[in-house]
Structure formats: C-alpha cells, structure tokens
Amino acid sequence: MGGDQDSAPSSNKAWCVVVEGFGDEKVLQSNIDYACSHQVDCGPIQPSGSCFLPNTLTSHASFAMNSYWRLNGQTPQNCDFDGSGTITSDDPSYGDCHYL
C-alpha cells in the first residue's frame, strides 16, 4: 500500500495549477499566452466565459496551465512552467467553471 509520496497524484484526480503564493505576474501572463497559443481552448477565461471570474492572473493561468497539461501528457515536466506550476489532488473547479 502506498503512503505519503511526493510524486504526482493519479492523473484522473490531479490538476496542474499555479503554486500557492506565486506572484510573478509576467510569468503568469507568459504561461497563459503560451498555453493559449498551443491548442488550449482559452474561451472559458475570456470575458463572459465560465471561468473568467475571478478575473485574476492566478486563476486564468491555473486554468490555461491545467488545460495545456491535460493535452500534453500530464507529466510533472509539462506542469512546471518555469517553477510556477504544481500538480494537486484538490479539484480547482468551482461553480460553472470545470477544469478538465
């Protein structure tokens, strides 16, 4: 039986999000731009999208980073984003905003 481990949680119950407390806005905007230009549907984080609110870089970056991670292999490397990403077992979905 498994105990506590530092490896990524099972991919069907794991999400790639911004590291708690990460505050470099340039990196977060770069993450959004990168993910949205690499086949990620960023419509949900656009105005009137289901994940637009809260309208913060952290929230939008988490959505875009997770979508990119899902599309590109769900490996720890694909969630790194220059040290700004982490894999969590806590579902970040809320209200009508559903993370893949």
XYZ file of C-alpha atoms in Angstrom:
100
model
C 0.000 0.000 0.000
C 1.209 3.485 -0.792
C 1.957 6.027 1.877
C 2.728 9.694 1.568
C 4.677 10.366 -1.583
C 5.989 13.375 -3.413
C 5.079 12.013 -6.827
C 2.154 13.315 -8.822
C -1.310 12.098 -7.828
C -3.199 9.803 -10.192
C -3.873 11.745 -13.406
C -7.660 11.290 -13.335
C -7.788 13.059 -9.972
C -4.982 15.530 -10.473
C -4.755 19.060 -11.795
C -1.940 21.429 -12.741
C -2.307 24.799 -11.033
C -0.240 27.832 -10.073
C 1.915 27.295 -6.987
C 0.191 28.859 -3.965
C 1.577 32.327 -3.326
C 3.364 32.589 -6.688
C 3.288 36.278 -7.559
C 5.375 36.907 -10.681
C 2.693 38.372 -12.941
C 4.948 38.374 -16.019
C 5.467 34.616 -15.693
C 1.746 34.002 -15.173
C 0.829 36.074 -18.243
C 3.505 34.248 -20.227
C 2.009 30.917 -19.116
C -1.440 31.994 -20.326
C -0.053 33.229 -23.648
C 1.953 30.038 -24.163
C -0.866 27.641 -23.325
C -3.466 29.564 -25.330
C -1.198 29.542 -28.393
C -0.634 25.772 -28.119
C -4.069 24.273 -28.837
C -5.643 25.144 -25.462
C -9.220 26.435 -25.651
C -8.954 29.611 -23.597
C -12.525 30.702 -24.285
C -13.599 29.912 -20.708
C -11.170 32.524 -19.302
C -12.301 35.253 -21.699
C -14.931 37.836 -20.636
C -18.317 36.086 -20.310
C -16.547 32.695 -20.175
C -17.449 30.234 -17.416
C -14.010 30.629 -15.763
C -13.446 34.360 -16.306
C -14.276 35.213 -12.692
C -12.354 35.666 -10.580
C -10.582 37.879 -13.086
C -7.061 37.259 -11.773
C -3.870 36.158 -13.468
C -3.524 33.298 -10.989
C -6.984 31.942 -11.735
C -6.658 32.324 -15.506
C -3.130 30.882 -15.526
C -4.216 27.858 -13.490
C -6.999 27.125 -15.970
C -4.729 27.524 -19.008
C -1.842 25.587 -17.449
C -4.106 22.696 -16.462
C -5.628 22.536 -19.943
C -2.156 22.526 -21.526
C -1.015 19.811 -19.111
C -4.044 17.643 -19.953
C -3.387 17.963 -23.686
C 0.346 17.305 -23.463
C 0.928 14.214 -21.404
C 0.168 15.083 -17.775
C 3.807 14.749 -16.746
C 5.406 16.803 -13.969
C 7.598 18.482 -16.605
C 4.537 19.690 -18.527
C 3.234 21.368 -15.361
C 6.463 23.095 -14.336
C 6.028 26.368 -16.243
C 9.340 27.800 -15.030
C 8.640 26.722 -11.458
C 5.205 28.345 -11.290
C 3.130 25.169 -11.630
C 2.365 22.292 -9.306
C 0.236 19.167 -9.512
C -2.521 18.906 -6.924
C -5.195 16.384 -5.988
C -7.547 19.229 -4.979
C -10.031 19.869 -7.788
C -9.867 23.611 -8.589
C -13.247 23.575 -10.372
C -15.910 25.913 -8.991
C -19.458 26.847 -9.929
C -19.806 26.509 -13.708
C -16.022 26.501 -14.186
C -14.932 22.910 -14.706
C -11.253 22.089 -15.064
C -10.541 19.156 -17.377
